[in-house]
Amino acid sequence: MKRIQIINGPNLNLLGRREPSIYGARGFEDYLDDLRRRYPDVQMDYFQSNSEGALIDKLHEVGFTVDGIVLNAGAYTHTSVALHDALRAIAAPAVEVHISNVHQREEFRHHSFISAACRGVICGFGLDSYRLAVEALLAE
Ligand code: DQA
C-alpha cells in the first residue's frame, strides 16, 4: 500500500471559516474524507501545524518512509529557508500545493522558498489542488 503524507501549515486549520471567498467554504477534514474514499488503496496521513518547527519535525519523521508528501506550507512558503532545507534533507518527493493561485495575488506571495526543493508545484485549483498533487505522486 502506498503511503502519502499530507501536511498543512499555518492558518489552514481554519479552512472553511478563513476568507471563504479565497479558500472556499469547506473544512479540510471534510475534504480529506472524500480524498481517502477516492484512493482506498493509499494510506493518507494528515498533519497540520501553525508552527514552523513542528512542520520541519514532521518532514524529518516521515521523510524516509512515505512514498510522497503533499505540502501546503501556507505563509511559510514565502519565508522559510528552514523548510527548504528540510525538504532537501529528506528522501521522499514532495509536491508543493496552494489552494489559491498565489501568482494572481499580492506580490509577496509570488516567491516560494520551497518550490526548488519540491518535485513540482500545483496551485490555484481550490482544494482539488491536493488531489492533483496525489495523482502526480501516484504517477511517479
Ligand atoms: C496558501 C497561499 C499562501 O500565500 C497563504 O499564506 C496561505 C494559503 C494557499 O493554499 O493558497 O496560507 O498556501
mmCIF file with all atom_site columns, C-alpha atoms and ligand atoms in Angstrom:
data_model
loop_
_atom_site.group_PDB
_atom_site.id
_atom_site.type_symbol
_atom_site.label_atom_id
_atom_site.label_alt_id
_atom_site.label_comp_id
_atom_site.label_asym_id
_atom_site.label_entity_id
_atom_site.label_seq_id
_atom_site.pdbx_PDB_ins_code
_atom_site.Cartn_x
_atom_site.Cartn_y
_atom_site.Cartn_z
_atom_site.occupancy
_atom_site.B_iso_or_equiv
_atom_site.pdbx_formal_charge
_atom_site.auth_seq_id
_atom_site.auth_comp_id
_atom_site.auth_asym_id
_atom_site.auth_atom_id
_atom_site.pdbx_PDB_model_num
ATOM   1   C CA . MET A 1 1   ? 0.000   0.000  0.000   1.00 0.00 ? 1   MET A CA 1
ATOM   2   C CA . LYS A 1 2   ? 1.347   3.425  -0.947  1.00 0.00 ? 2   LYS A CA 1
ATOM   3   C CA . ARG A 1 3   ? 1.692   5.935  1.834   1.00 0.00 ? 3   ARG A CA 1
ATOM   4   C CA . ILE A 1 4   ? 1.197   9.656  1.279   1.00 0.00 ? 4   ILE A CA 1
ATOM   5   C CA . GLN A 1 5   ? 1.625   12.280 3.974   1.00 0.00 ? 5   GLN A CA 1
ATOM   6   C CA . ILE A 1 6   ? -0.404  15.462 3.652   1.00 0.00 ? 6   ILE A CA 1
ATOM   7   C CA . ILE A 1 7   ? 0.972   18.410 5.616   1.00 0.00 ? 7   ILE A CA 1
ATOM   8   C CA . ASN A 1 8   ? -0.807  21.721 6.096   1.00 0.00 ? 8   ASN A CA 1
ATOM   9   C CA . GLY A 1 9   ? 0.894   24.758 7.563   1.00 0.00 ? 9   GLY A CA 1
ATOM   10  C CA . PRO A 1 10  ? -0.286  27.866 9.403   1.00 0.00 ? 10  PRO A CA 1
ATOM   11  C CA . ASN A 1 11  ? -3.898  29.026 9.373   1.00 0.00 ? 11  ASN A CA 1
ATOM   12  C CA . LEU A 1 12  ? -5.029  26.083 7.268   1.00 0.00 ? 12  LEU A CA 1
ATOM   13  C CA . ASN A 1 13  ? -6.758  24.635 10.340  1.00 0.00 ? 13  ASN A CA 1
ATOM   14  C CA . LEU A 1 14  ? -9.292  27.421 9.719   1.00 0.00 ? 14  LEU A CA 1
ATOM   15  C CA . LEU A 1 15  ? -10.242 26.275 6.211   1.00 0.00 ? 15  LEU A CA 1
ATOM   16  C CA . GLY A 1 16  ? -13.971 26.685 5.756   1.00 0.00 ? 16  GLY A CA 1
ATOM   17  C CA . ARG A 1 17  ? -14.025 29.738 8.008   1.00 0.00 ? 17  ARG A CA 1
ATOM   18  C CA . ARG A 1 18  ? -10.935 31.615 6.843   1.00 0.00 ? 18  ARG A CA 1
ATOM   19  C CA . GLU A 1 19  ? -11.525 34.057 3.942   1.00 0.00 ? 19  GLU A CA 1
ATOM   20  C CA . PRO A 1 20  ? -14.008 31.731 2.197   1.00 0.00 ? 20  PRO A CA 1
ATOM   21  C CA . SER A 1 21  ? -14.008 33.925 -0.919  1.00 0.00 ? 21  SER A CA 1
ATOM   22  C CA . ILE A 1 22  ? -10.364 32.849 -1.435  1.00 0.00 ? 22  ILE A CA 1
ATOM   23  C CA . TYR A 1 23  ? -10.125 29.430 0.209   1.00 0.00 ? 23  TYR A CA 1
ATOM   24  C CA . GLY A 1 24  ? -13.697 28.140 -0.088  1.00 0.00 ? 24  GLY A CA 1
ATOM   25  C CA . ALA A 1 25  ? -16.316 27.178 2.462   1.00 0.00 ? 25  ALA A CA 1
ATOM   26  C CA . ARG A 1 26  ? -15.227 23.608 3.115   1.00 0.00 ? 26  ARG A CA 1
ATOM   27  C CA . GLY A 1 27  ? -13.207 22.404 6.084   1.00 0.00 ? 27  GLY A CA 1
ATOM   28  C CA . PHE A 1 28  ? -10.143 20.298 5.306   1.00 0.00 ? 28  PHE A CA 1
ATOM   29  C CA . GLU A 1 29  ? -11.151 17.223 7.298   1.00 0.00 ? 29  GLU A CA 1
ATOM   30  C CA . ASP A 1 30  ? -14.395 17.023 5.342   1.00 0.00 ? 30  ASP A CA 1
ATOM   31  C CA . TYR A 1 31  ? -12.472 17.225 2.055   1.00 0.00 ? 31  TYR A CA 1
ATOM   32  C CA . LEU A 1 32  ? -9.972  14.651 3.315   1.00 0.00 ? 32  LEU A CA 1
ATOM   33  C CA . ASP A 1 33  ? -12.772 12.114 3.885   1.00 0.00 ? 33  ASP A CA 1
ATOM   34  C CA . ASP A 1 34  ? -13.610 12.345 0.166   1.00 0.00 ? 34  ASP A CA 1
ATOM   35  C CA . LEU A 1 35  ? -9.971  12.131 -0.847  1.00 0.00 ? 35  LEU A CA 1
ATOM   36  C CA . ARG A 1 36  ? -9.441  9.000  1.250   1.00 0.00 ? 36  ARG A CA 1
ATOM   37  C CA . ARG A 1 37  ? -12.570 7.410  -0.233  1.00 0.00 ? 37  ARG A CA 1
ATOM   38  C CA . ARG A 1 38  ? -11.295 8.162  -3.725  1.00 0.00 ? 38  ARG A CA 1
ATOM   39  C CA . TYR A 1 39  ? -7.994  6.359  -3.093  1.00 0.00 ? 39  TYR A CA 1
ATOM   40  C CA . PRO A 1 40  ? -8.886  3.344  -0.937  1.00 0.00 ? 40  PRO A CA 1
ATOM   41  C CA . ASP A 1 41  ? -5.533  1.702  -1.696  1.00 0.00 ? 41  ASP A CA 1
ATOM   42  C CA . VAL A 1 42  ? -3.498  4.639  -0.471  1.00 0.00 ? 42  VAL A CA 1
ATOM   43  C CA . GLN A 1 43  ? -2.731  5.289  3.172   1.00 0.00 ? 43  GLN A CA 1
ATOM   44  C CA . MET A 1 44  ? -3.186  9.023  3.564   1.00 0.00 ? 44  MET A CA 1
ATOM   45  C CA . ASP A 1 45  ? -1.929  10.539 6.783   1.00 0.00 ? 45  ASP A CA 1
ATOM   46  C CA . TYR A 1 46  ? -2.689  14.123 7.695   1.00 0.00 ? 46  TYR A CA 1
ATOM   47  C CA . PHE A 1 47  ? -0.830  16.609 9.852   1.00 0.00 ? 47  PHE A CA 1
ATOM   48  C CA . GLN A 1 48  ? -1.430  20.317 10.411  1.00 0.00 ? 48  GLN A CA 1
ATOM   49  C CA . SER A 1 49  ? 0.561   22.771 12.470  1.00 0.00 ? 49  SER A CA 1
ATOM   50  C CA . ASN A 1 50  ? 0.837   26.505 12.842  1.00 0.00 ? 50  ASN A CA 1
ATOM   51  C CA . SER A 1 51  ? 4.434   26.192 13.924  1.00 0.00 ? 51  SER A CA 1
ATOM   52  C CA . GLU A 1 52  ? 7.385   26.077 11.525  1.00 0.00 ? 52  GLU A CA 1
ATOM   53  C CA . GLY A 1 53  ? 9.452   23.801 13.774  1.00 0.00 ? 53  GLY A CA 1
ATOM   54  C CA . ALA A 1 54  ? 6.643   21.255 14.057  1.00 0.00 ? 54  ALA A CA 1
ATOM   55  C CA . LEU A 1 55  ? 6.345   21.132 10.247  1.00 0.00 ? 55  LEU A CA 1
ATOM   56  C CA . ILE A 1 56  ? 10.094  20.510 9.975   1.00 0.00 ? 56  ILE A CA 1
ATOM   57  C CA . ASP A 1 57  ? 9.930   17.799 12.667  1.00 0.00 ? 57  ASP A CA 1
ATOM   58  C CA . LYS A 1 58  ? 7.129   16.102 10.730  1.00 0.00 ? 58  LYS A CA 1
ATOM   59  C CA . LEU A 1 59  ? 9.117   16.185 7.477   1.00 0.00 ? 59  LEU A CA 1
ATOM   60  C CA . HIS A 1 60  ? 12.061  14.569 9.301   1.00 0.00 ? 60  HIS A CA 1
ATOM   61  C CA . GLU A 1 61  ? 9.779   11.965 10.901  1.00 0.00 ? 61  GLU A CA 1
ATOM   62  C CA . VAL A 1 62  ? 8.096   10.760 7.709   1.00 0.00 ? 62  VAL A CA 1
ATOM   63  C CA . GLY A 1 63  ? 10.589  11.837 5.065   1.00 0.00 ? 63  GLY A CA 1
ATOM   64  C CA . PHE A 1 64  ? 12.381  8.495  4.811   1.00 0.00 ? 64  PHE A CA 1
ATOM   65  C CA . THR A 1 65  ? 9.368   6.190  4.991   1.00 0.00 ? 65  THR A CA 1
ATOM   66  C CA . VAL A 1 66  ? 6.453   7.614  2.979   1.00 0.00 ? 66  VAL A CA 1
ATOM   67  C CA . ASP A 1 67  ? 6.152   7.420  -0.809  1.00 0.00 ? 67  ASP A CA 1
ATOM   68  C CA . GLY A 1 68  ? 5.334   11.084 -1.169  1.00 0.00 ? 68  GLY A CA 1
ATOM   69  C CA . ILE A 1 69  ? 4.431   14.284 0.637   1.00 0.00 ? 69  ILE A CA 1
ATOM   70  C CA . VAL A 1 70  ? 1.778   16.849 -0.259  1.00 0.00 ? 70  VAL A CA 1
ATOM   71  C CA . LEU A 1 71  ? 2.780   20.100 1.425   1.00 0.00 ? 71  LEU A CA 1
ATOM   72  C CA . ASN A 1 72  ? 0.807   23.300 1.732   1.00 0.00 ? 72  ASN A CA 1
ATOM   73  C CA . ALA A 1 73  ? 3.203   25.334 3.840   1.00 0.00 ? 73  ALA A CA 1
ATOM   74  C CA . GLY A 1 74  ? 0.852   28.339 3.893   1.00 0.00 ? 74  GLY A CA 1
ATOM   75  C CA . ALA A 1 75  ? 2.686   31.603 4.524   1.00 0.00 ? 75  ALA A CA 1
ATOM   76  C CA . TYR A 1 76  ? 5.933   29.777 5.429   1.00 0.00 ? 76  TYR A CA 1
ATOM   77  C CA . THR A 1 77  ? 6.166   29.073 1.694   1.00 0.00 ? 77  THR A CA 1
ATOM   78  C CA . HIS A 1 78  ? 7.182   32.685 1.245   1.00 0.00 ? 78  HIS A CA 1
ATOM   79  C CA . THR A 1 79  ? 9.549   32.972 4.207   1.00 0.00 ? 79  THR A CA 1
ATOM   80  C CA . SER A 1 80  ? 11.144  29.686 5.203   1.00 0.00 ? 80  SER A CA 1
ATOM   81  C CA . VAL A 1 81  ? 14.665  28.706 4.223   1.00 0.00 ? 81  VAL A CA 1
ATOM   82  C CA . ALA A 1 82  ? 14.440  26.115 7.010   1.00 0.00 ? 82  ALA A CA 1
ATOM   83  C CA . LEU A 1 83  ? 11.566  24.309 5.245   1.00 0.00 ? 83  LEU A CA 1
ATOM   84  C CA . HIS A 1 84  ? 13.550  24.392 2.004   1.00 0.00 ? 84  HIS A CA 1
ATOM   85  C CA . ASP A 1 85  ? 16.488  22.765 3.790   1.00 0.00 ? 85  ASP A CA 1
ATOM   86  C CA . ALA A 1 86  ? 14.249  20.144 5.446   1.00 0.00 ? 86  ALA A CA 1
ATOM   87  C CA . LEU A 1 87  ? 12.744  19.190 2.078   1.00 0.00 ? 87  LEU A CA 1
ATOM   88  C CA . ARG A 1 88  ? 16.226  18.840 0.613   1.00 0.00 ? 88  ARG A CA 1
ATOM   89  C CA . ALA A 1 89  ? 17.336  16.727 3.569   1.00 0.00 ? 89  ALA A CA 1
ATOM   90  C CA . ILE A 1 90  ? 14.698  14.019 3.186   1.00 0.00 ? 90  ILE A CA 1
ATOM   91  C CA . ALA A 1 91  ? 14.287  11.253 0.616   1.00 0.00 ? 91  ALA A CA 1
ATOM   92  C CA . ALA A 1 92  ? 10.561  11.381 -0.180  1.00 0.00 ? 92  ALA A CA 1
ATOM   93  C CA . PRO A 1 93  ? 9.394   13.569 -3.073  1.00 0.00 ? 93  PRO A CA 1
ATOM   94  C CA . ALA A 1 94  ? 7.165   16.478 -2.071  1.00 0.00 ? 94  ALA A CA 1
ATOM   95  C CA . VAL A 1 95  ? 4.600   18.374 -4.096  1.00 0.00 ? 95  VAL A CA 1
ATOM   96  C CA . GLU A 1 96  ? 4.026   21.995 -3.077  1.00 0.00 ? 96  GLU A CA 1
ATOM   97  C CA . VAL A 1 97  ? 0.345   22.882 -3.192  1.00 0.00 ? 97  VAL A CA 1
ATOM   98  C CA . HIS A 1 98  ? -1.684  26.041 -2.795  1.00 0.00 ? 98  HIS A CA 1
ATOM   99  C CA . ILE A 1 99  ? -5.428  26.330 -2.801  1.00 0.00 ? 99  ILE A CA 1
ATOM   100 C CA . SER A 1 100 ? -5.376  29.803 -4.329  1.00 0.00 ? 100 SER A CA 1
ATOM   101 C CA . ASN A 1 101 ? -3.412  30.904 -7.386  1.00 0.00 ? 101 ASN A CA 1
ATOM   102 C CA . VAL A 1 102 ? -0.703  32.735 -5.488  1.00 0.00 ? 102 VAL A CA 1
ATOM   103 C CA . HIS A 1 103 ? 0.515   34.383 -8.704  1.00 0.00 ? 103 HIS A CA 1
ATOM   104 C CA . GLN A 1 104 ? -2.768  36.264 -9.062  1.00 0.00 ? 104 GLN A CA 1
ATOM   105 C CA . ARG A 1 105 ? -2.427  37.640 -5.541  1.00 0.00 ? 105 ARG A CA 1
ATOM   106 C CA . GLU A 1 106 ? -0.130  40.035 -3.667  1.00 0.00 ? 106 GLU A CA 1
ATOM   107 C CA . GLU A 1 107 ? 3.450   40.202 -4.876  1.00 0.00 ? 107 GLU A CA 1
ATOM   108 C CA . PHE A 1 108 ? 4.841   38.821 -1.598  1.00 0.00 ? 108 PHE A CA 1
ATOM   109 C CA . ARG A 1 109 ? 3.098   35.517 -2.433  1.00 0.00 ? 109 ARG A CA 1
ATOM   110 C CA . HIS A 1 110 ? 4.814   35.205 -5.813  1.00 0.00 ? 110 HIS A CA 1
ATOM   111 C CA . HIS A 1 111 ? 8.072   33.903 -4.418  1.00 0.00 ? 111 HIS A CA 1
ATOM   112 C CA . SER A 1 112 ? 8.348   30.457 -2.865  1.00 0.00 ? 112 SER A CA 1
ATOM   113 C CA . PHE A 1 113 ? 11.353  29.358 -0.854  1.00 0.00 ? 113 PHE A CA 1
ATOM   114 C CA . ILE A 1 114 ? 10.277  25.726 -1.120  1.00 0.00 ? 114 ILE A CA 1
ATOM   115 C CA . SER A 1 115 ? 9.500   25.215 -4.837  1.00 0.00 ? 115 SER A CA 1
ATOM   116 C CA . ALA A 1 116 ? 13.124  24.493 -5.732  1.00 0.00 ? 116 ALA A CA 1
ATOM   117 C CA . ALA A 1 117 ? 13.208  21.708 -3.132  1.00 0.00 ? 117 ALA A CA 1
ATOM   118 C CA . CYS A 1 118 ? 9.932   20.132 -4.319  1.00 0.00 ? 118 CYS A CA 1
ATOM   119 C CA . ARG A 1 119 ? 9.224   17.677 -7.121  1.00 0.00 ? 119 ARG A CA 1
ATOM   120 C CA . GLY A 1 120 ? 6.603   20.064 -8.514  1.00 0.00 ? 120 GLY A CA 1
ATOM   121 C CA . VAL A 1 121 ? 4.072   22.754 -7.694  1.00 0.00 ? 121 VAL A CA 1
ATOM   122 C CA . ILE A 1 122 ? 0.281   22.831 -8.037  1.00 0.00 ? 122 ILE A CA 1
ATOM   123 C CA . CYS A 1 123 ? -1.685  25.957 -7.225  1.00 0.00 ? 123 CYS A CA 1
ATOM   124 C CA . GLY A 1 124 ? -4.966  27.639 -7.938  1.00 0.00 ? 124 GLY A CA 1
ATOM   125 C CA . PHE A 1 125 ? -7.397  24.731 -8.197  1.00 0.00 ? 125 PHE A CA 1
ATOM   126 C CA . GLY A 1 126 ? -9.022  25.144 -4.802  1.00 0.00 ? 126 GLY A CA 1
ATOM   127 C CA . LEU A 1 127 ? -8.992  22.044 -2.610  1.00 0.00 ? 127 LEU A CA 1
ATOM   128 C CA . ASP A 1 128 ? -8.710  19.983 -5.786  1.00 0.00 ? 128 ASP A CA 1
ATOM   129 C CA . SER A 1 129 ? -5.034  21.061 -5.802  1.00 0.00 ? 129 SER A CA 1
ATOM   130 C CA . TYR A 1 130 ? -4.451  18.335 -3.179  1.00 0.00 ? 130 TYR A CA 1
ATOM   131 C CA . ARG A 1 131 ? -5.990  15.611 -5.371  1.00 0.00 ? 131 ARG A CA 1
ATOM   132 C CA . LEU A 1 132 ? -3.899  16.743 -8.325  1.00 0.00 ? 132 LEU A CA 1
ATOM   133 C CA . ALA A 1 133 ? -0.793  16.501 -6.135  1.00 0.00 ? 133 ALA A CA 1
ATOM   134 C CA . VAL A 1 134 ? -1.748  12.978 -5.009  1.00 0.00 ? 134 VAL A CA 1
ATOM   135 C CA . GLU A 1 135 ? -2.288  11.998 -8.665  1.00 0.00 ? 135 GLU A CA 1
ATOM   136 C CA . ALA A 1 136 ? 1.164   13.334 -9.556  1.00 0.00 ? 136 ALA A CA 1
ATOM   137 C CA . LEU A 1 137 ? 2.825   11.396 -6.737  1.00 0.00 ? 137 LEU A CA 1
ATOM   138 C CA . LEU A 1 138 ? 0.993   8.170  -7.592  1.00 0.00 ? 138 LEU A CA 1
ATOM   139 C CA . ALA A 1 139 ? 2.026   8.513  -11.232 1.00 0.00 ? 139 ALA A CA 1
ATOM   140 C CA . GLU A 1 140 ? 5.725   8.597  -10.322 1.00 0.00 ? 140 GLU A CA 1
HETATM 141 C C1 . DQA B 2 .   ? -1.856  29.323 0.545   1.00 0.00 ? 1   DQA B C1 1
HETATM 142 C C2 . DQA B 2 .   ? -1.313  30.605 -0.093  1.00 0.00 ? 1   DQA B C2 1
HETATM 143 C C3 . DQA B 2 .   ? -0.374  31.321 0.854   1.00 0.00 ? 1   DQA B C3 1
HETATM 144 O O1 . DQA B 2 .   ? 0.101   32.512 0.257   1.00 0.00 ? 1   DQA B O1 1
HETATM 145 C C4 . DQA B 2 .   ? -1.101  31.685 2.133   1.00 0.00 ? 1   DQA B C4 1
HETATM 146 O O2 . DQA B 2 .   ? -0.217  32.282 3.045   1.00 0.00 ? 1   DQA B O2 1
HETATM 147 C C5 . DQA B 2 .   ? -1.816  30.525 2.749   1.00 0.00 ? 1   DQA B C5 1
HETATM 148 C C6 . DQA B 2 .   ? -2.517  29.587 1.880   1.00 0.00 ? 1   DQA B C6 1
HETATM 149 C C7 . DQA B 2 .   ? -2.895  28.631 -0.364  1.00 0.00 ? 1   DQA B C7 1
HETATM 150 O O3 . DQA B 2 .   ? -3.174  27.465 -0.110  1.00 0.00 ? 1   DQA B O3 1
HETATM 151 O O4 . DQA B 2 .   ? -3.454  29.247 -1.274  1.00 0.00 ? 1   DQA B O4 1
HETATM 152 O O5 . DQA B 2 .   ? -1.871  30.400 3.959   1.00 0.00 ? 1   DQA B O5 1
HETATM 153 O O6 . DQA B 2 .   ? -0.785  28.414 0.727   1.00 0.00 ? 1   DQA B O6 1
#
